[in-house]
Amino acid sequence: MKPNTSKSNSPTSGHIRIISGQYRGRKLPVKDVQGLRPTTDRVKETLFNWLMNDIRDTVVLDCFAGSGGLGFEALSRYASSVTFIEKDNIAAQQIKSNISTLKNPNAILIQGDALLFLAKNTTQFNLAFIDPPFRQGLAQPICDLLVEKNALTQDALIYLEVENELLDFKAPSNWSLKKEKTAGQVSYRLYQNTQVER
């Protein structure tokens, strides 16, 4: 989704579509916020095909939630809980509104910085979505912090979506690359945590 370039104080809206599960076919509104790039349906469908047998009853972290598209898809597929972290006020308020619309008690919204959240977090997650704003240098520190703070369970899955030109990213040594694809300017990967750091 392109950033809104109009001079209006009220961002225009688009929508995200839930592909499968209990909310299949539902369209949820999303604000056009600077830097917000909802994961395309094509990429999302590939990702959730990868995760088909790994979503139900998982504790999920959506680090840079944005539109909330990945987290809402996980909720639709019966994740036990999804923690959405979003720094931008407009995007966070839209996620809050969509949580209210779905009336799902398993959604948790944290408006704030993902790095600060993880620095204090004590929960372990089975699945983490990492889709940071492009070209802001956030992918490496968030992945390193997930390991440093022991925020992932043994065998947890980690989805990472980054810009193609990000060549210096180094996955933590205990993450095993399971899947990888590119679509346009996006590189997306699925890792698995192979040990719990102590």
mmCIF file of C-alpha atoms in Angstrom:
data_model
loop_
_atom_site.group_PDB
_atom_site.id
_atom_site.type_symbol
_atom_site.label_atom_id
_atom_site.label_comp_id
_atom_site.label_asym_id
_atom_site.label_seq_id
_atom_site.Cartn_x
_atom_site.Cartn_y
_atom_site.Cartn_z
ATOM 1 C CA MET A 1 0.000 0.000 0.000
ATOM 2 C CA LYS A 2 1.453 3.385 -0.963
ATOM 3 C CA PRO A 3 1.807 6.031 1.725
ATOM 4 C CA ASN A 4 -0.915 8.679 1.668
ATOM 5 C CA THR A 5 0.422 11.819 0.038
ATOM 6 C CA SER A 6 -2.720 13.953 0.236
ATOM 7 C CA LYS A 7 -2.861 16.945 2.561
ATOM 8 C CA SER A 8 -5.908 15.652 4.361
ATOM 9 C CA ASN A 9 -5.528 15.066 8.098
ATOM 10 C CA SER A 10 -7.635 11.917 7.816
ATOM 11 C CA PRO A 11 -5.728 9.054 6.152
ATOM 12 C CA THR A 12 -7.589 7.243 3.424
ATOM 13 C CA SER A 13 -8.574 3.664 4.098
ATOM 14 C CA GLY A 14 -8.058 0.380 2.337
ATOM 15 C CA HIS A 15 -8.704 -3.095 3.661
ATOM 16 C CA ILE A 16 -7.094 -6.429 4.397
ATOM 17 C CA ARG A 17 -8.819 -9.704 3.627
ATOM 18 C CA ILE A 18 -8.717 -12.764 5.860
ATOM 19 C CA ILE A 19 -8.001 -15.769 3.674
ATOM 20 C CA SER A 20 -9.097 -18.752 5.750
ATOM 21 C CA GLY A 21 -10.391 -19.946 9.103
ATOM 22 C CA GLN A 22 -13.273 -18.740 11.250
ATOM 23 C CA TYR A 23 -13.186 -15.220 9.725
ATOM 24 C CA ARG A 24 -12.631 -16.375 6.154
ATOM 25 C CA GLY A 25 -13.549 -13.717 3.598
ATOM 26 C CA ARG A 26 -13.860 -10.919 6.177
ATOM 27 C CA LYS A 27 -12.474 -7.570 5.097
ATOM 28 C CA LEU A 28 -11.055 -5.331 7.797
ATOM 29 C CA PRO A 29 -10.343 -1.631 7.234
ATOM 30 C CA VAL A 30 -6.774 -0.370 7.358
ATOM 31 C CA LYS A 31 -5.521 3.209 7.391
ATOM 32 C CA ASP A 32 -3.051 4.439 4.772
ATOM 33 C CA VAL A 33 -0.176 5.309 7.103
ATOM 34 C CA GLN A 34 3.298 6.381 5.977
ATOM 35 C CA GLY A 35 5.490 3.300 5.566
ATOM 36 C CA LEU A 36 2.665 0.798 6.128
ATOM 37 C CA ARG A 37 2.914 -2.154 3.732
ATOM 38 C CA PRO A 38 0.274 -4.802 4.415
ATOM 39 C CA THR A 39 1.601 -8.184 3.330
ATOM 40 C CA THR A 40 0.058 -8.983 -0.048
ATOM 41 C CA ASP A 41 -2.555 -11.722 -0.323
ATOM 42 C CA ARG A 42 -0.164 -13.693 -2.524
ATOM 43 C CA VAL A 43 2.640 -13.659 0.058
ATOM 44 C CA LYS A 44 0.225 -14.179 2.951
ATOM 45 C CA GLU A 45 -1.301 -17.211 1.249
ATOM 46 C CA THR A 46 2.151 -18.735 0.715
ATOM 47 C CA LEU A 47 3.132 -18.053 4.324
ATOM 48 C CA PHE A 48 0.016 -19.616 5.793
ATOM 49 C CA ASN A 49 0.365 -22.618 3.509
ATOM 50 C CA TRP A 50 3.800 -23.053 5.089
ATOM 51 C CA LEU A 51 2.232 -22.717 8.526
ATOM 52 C CA MET A 52 -0.893 -24.752 7.804
ATOM 53 C CA ASN A 53 -0.263 -27.324 10.540
ATOM 54 C CA ASP A 54 1.473 -24.982 12.978
ATOM 55 C CA ILE A 55 -1.029 -22.241 13.849
ATOM 56 C CA ARG A 56 -3.733 -23.773 16.015
ATOM 57 C CA ASP A 57 -3.201 -23.229 19.760
ATOM 58 C CA THR A 58 0.019 -21.245 19.279
ATOM 59 C CA VAL A 59 1.084 -18.154 21.223
ATOM 60 C CA VAL A 60 1.853 -15.597 18.518
ATOM 61 C CA LEU A 61 3.847 -12.354 18.487
ATOM 62 C CA ASP A 62 3.283 -9.837 15.675
ATOM 63 C CA CYS A 63 6.266 -7.515 16.219
ATOM 64 C CA PHE A 64 5.492 -4.716 13.747
ATOM 65 C CA ALA A 65 1.788 -5.337 13.322
ATOM 66 C CA GLY A 66 0.981 -2.476 10.920
ATOM 67 C CA SER A 67 -2.368 -3.453 9.441
ATOM 68 C CA GLY A 68 -2.548 -6.507 11.709
ATOM 69 C CA GLY A 69 -3.039 -8.707 8.659
ATOM 70 C CA LEU A 70 -0.733 -11.523 9.771
ATOM 71 C CA GLY A 71 -1.979 -11.555 13.346
ATOM 72 C CA PHE A 72 -5.644 -11.511 12.345
ATOM 73 C CA GLU A 73 -5.036 -14.375 9.928
ATOM 74 C CA ALA A 74 -3.457 -16.349 12.789
ATOM 75 C CA LEU A 75 -6.438 -15.591 15.057
ATOM 76 C CA SER A 76 -8.791 -16.733 12.321
ATOM 77 C CA ARG A 77 -6.896 -20.032 12.226
ATOM 78 C CA TYR A 78 -7.345 -20.544 15.998
ATOM 79 C CA ALA A 79 -4.082 -19.313 17.478
ATOM 80 C CA SER A 80 -4.496 -19.364 21.254
ATOM 81 C CA SER A 81 -3.376 -15.730 21.480
ATOM 82 C CA VAL A 82 -1.873 -13.021 19.309
ATOM 83 C CA THR A 83 0.056 -10.064 20.719
ATOM 84 C CA PHE A 84 0.034 -7.181 18.244
ATOM 85 C CA ILE A 85 2.763 -4.558 18.744
ATOM 86 C CA GLU A 86 2.374 -1.339 16.758
ATOM 87 C CA LYS A 87 4.108 1.977 17.402
ATOM 88 C CA ASP A 88 2.067 4.231 15.107
ATOM 89 C CA ASN A 89 -0.996 5.631 16.880
ATOM 90 C CA ILE A 90 -3.308 5.640 13.831
ATOM 91 C CA ALA A 91 -2.411 2.070 12.840
ATOM 92 C CA ALA A 92 -2.708 0.874 16.448
ATOM 93 C CA GLN A 93 -6.145 2.427 16.863
ATOM 94 C CA GLN A 94 -7.303 0.695 13.676
ATOM 95 C CA ILE A 95 -6.055 -2.653 14.991
ATOM 96 C CA LYS A 96 -7.932 -1.959 18.238
ATOM 97 C CA SER A 97 -11.096 -1.226 16.278
ATOM 98 C CA ASN A 98 -10.719 -4.417 14.228
ATOM 99 C CA ILE A 99 -10.158 -6.485 17.370
ATOM 100 C CA SER A 100 -13.401 -5.035 18.715
ATOM 101 C CA THR A 101 -15.177 -5.858 15.463
ATOM 102 C CA LEU A 102 -14.087 -9.503 15.602
ATOM 103 C CA LYS A 103 -14.843 -9.743 19.340
ATOM 104 C CA ASN A 104 -11.909 -12.120 19.779
ATOM 105 C CA PRO A 105 -10.725 -12.263 23.411
ATOM 106 C CA ASN A 106 -7.382 -13.781 22.398
ATOM 107 C CA ALA A 107 -6.037 -10.594 20.793
ATOM 108 C CA ILE A 108 -3.700 -8.356 22.786
ATOM 109 C CA LEU A 109 -2.690 -4.929 21.482
ATOM 110 C CA ILE A 110 0.452 -3.191 22.703
ATOM 111 C CA GLN A 111 0.884 0.323 21.323
ATOM 112 C CA GLY A 112 4.585 0.978 21.526
ATOM 113 C CA ASP A 113 8.064 0.092 20.343
ATOM 114 C CA ALA A 114 8.691 -3.608 19.676
ATOM 115 C CA LEU A 115 12.288 -3.430 20.908
ATOM 116 C CA LEU A 116 11.239 -1.857 24.199
ATOM 117 C CA PHE A 117 8.467 -4.429 24.590
ATOM 118 C CA LEU A 118 10.849 -7.355 24.112
ATOM 119 C CA ALA A 119 13.384 -5.872 26.508
ATOM 120 C CA LYS A 120 10.822 -6.279 29.317
ATOM 121 C CA ASN A 121 8.802 -9.231 28.016
ATOM 122 C CA THR A 122 8.646 -12.486 29.987
ATOM 123 C CA THR A 123 6.305 -14.469 27.697
ATOM 124 C CA GLN A 124 7.605 -17.175 25.366
ATOM 125 C CA PHE A 125 6.070 -17.358 21.903
ATOM 126 C CA ASN A 126 5.584 -20.314 19.562
ATOM 127 C CA LEU A 127 5.434 -18.121 16.472
ATOM 128 C CA ALA A 128 6.773 -14.649 15.696
ATOM 129 C CA PHE A 129 5.943 -12.436 12.722
ATOM 130 C CA ILE A 130 8.690 -9.922 11.930
ATOM 131 C CA ASP A 131 7.716 -7.521 9.149
ATOM 132 C CA PRO A 132 9.450 -4.229 10.027
ATOM 133 C CA PRO A 133 9.265 -1.002 8.014
ATOM 134 C CA PHE A 134 11.772 -1.173 5.192
ATOM 135 C CA ARG A 135 15.161 0.539 5.357
ATOM 136 C CA GLN A 136 15.038 1.411 9.041
ATOM 137 C CA GLY A 137 17.528 -1.180 10.270
ATOM 138 C CA LEU A 138 15.058 -2.952 12.544
ATOM 139 C CA ALA A 139 15.233 -6.575 11.355
ATOM 140 C CA GLN A 140 18.612 -7.423 12.871
ATOM 141 C CA PRO A 141 18.088 -5.938 16.354
ATOM 142 C CA ILE A 142 14.600 -7.418 16.780
ATOM 143 C CA CYS A 143 15.780 -10.908 15.808
ATOM 144 C CA ASP A 144 18.827 -10.658 18.065
ATOM 145 C CA LEU A 145 16.647 -9.472 20.954
ATOM 146 C CA LEU A 146 14.211 -12.374 20.544
ATOM 147 C CA VAL A 147 17.161 -14.693 21.162
ATOM 148 C CA GLU A 148 18.814 -12.606 23.872
ATOM 149 C CA LYS A 149 15.584 -12.418 25.890
ATOM 150 C CA ASN A 150 14.733 -16.094 25.352
ATOM 151 C CA ALA A 151 11.358 -15.026 23.936
ATOM 152 C CA LEU A 152 10.887 -18.100 21.729
ATOM 153 C CA THR A 153 9.975 -21.630 22.697
ATOM 154 C CA GLN A 154 11.952 -24.630 21.582
ATOM 155 C CA ASP A 155 11.076 -25.236 17.888
ATOM 156 C CA ALA A 156 9.294 -21.866 17.603
ATOM 157 C CA LEU A 157 8.747 -20.590 14.066
ATOM 158 C CA ILE A 158 9.834 -17.125 12.946
ATOM 159 C CA TYR A 159 8.533 -15.390 9.818
ATOM 160 C CA LEU A 160 10.752 -12.590 8.503
ATOM 161 C CA GLU A 161 9.808 -10.195 5.699
ATOM 162 C CA VAL A 162 12.493 -7.740 4.551
ATOM 163 C CA GLU A 163 13.540 -5.717 1.537
ATOM 164 C CA ASN A 164 15.500 -7.617 -1.118
ATOM 165 C CA GLU A 165 18.506 -5.338 -0.905
ATOM 166 C CA LEU A 166 19.084 -6.106 2.772
ATOM 167 C CA LEU A 167 22.208 -8.208 2.277
ATOM 168 C CA ASP A 168 23.927 -7.866 5.648
ATOM 169 C CA PHE A 169 21.213 -9.510 7.770
ATOM 170 C CA LYS A 170 22.508 -12.476 9.743
ATOM 171 C CA ALA A 171 19.974 -14.810 11.292
ATOM 172 C CA PRO A 172 20.761 -15.972 14.825
ATOM 173 C CA SER A 173 22.967 -19.051 14.786
ATOM 174 C CA ASN A 174 20.282 -21.202 16.405
ATOM 175 C CA TRP A 175 17.690 -20.409 13.724
ATOM 176 C CA SER A 176 17.335 -22.894 10.879
ATOM 177 C CA LEU A 177 16.019 -21.584 7.536
ATOM 178 C CA LYS A 178 13.060 -23.717 6.451
ATOM 179 C CA LYS A 179 11.544 -21.748 3.558
ATOM 180 C CA GLU A 180 12.491 -18.732 1.492
ATOM 181 C CA LYS A 181 10.902 -16.847 -1.417
ATOM 182 C CA THR A 182 10.942 -13.445 -3.079
ATOM 183 C CA ALA A 183 8.079 -11.398 -4.506
ATOM 184 C CA GLY A 184 8.867 -8.065 -6.122
ATOM 185 C CA GLN A 185 11.034 -6.060 -3.709
ATOM 186 C CA VAL A 186 10.244 -8.377 -0.791
ATOM 187 C CA SER A 187 12.217 -11.325 0.546
ATOM 188 C CA TYR A 188 10.319 -13.533 2.964
ATOM 189 C CA ARG A 189 11.644 -16.412 5.016
ATOM 190 C CA LEU A 190 10.535 -18.937 7.593
ATOM 191 C CA TYR A 191 12.997 -19.953 10.300
ATOM 192 C CA GLN A 192 12.763 -22.421 13.159
ATOM 193 C CA ASN A 193 14.336 -21.973 16.570
ATOM 194 C CA THR A 194 16.509 -25.018 17.180
ATOM 195 C CA GLN A 195 17.501 -24.371 20.772
ATOM 196 C CA VAL A 196 16.496 -22.207 23.687
ATOM 197 C CA GLU A 197 19.183 -19.751 24.730
ATOM 198 C CA ARG A 198 20.039 -19.709 28.429
#
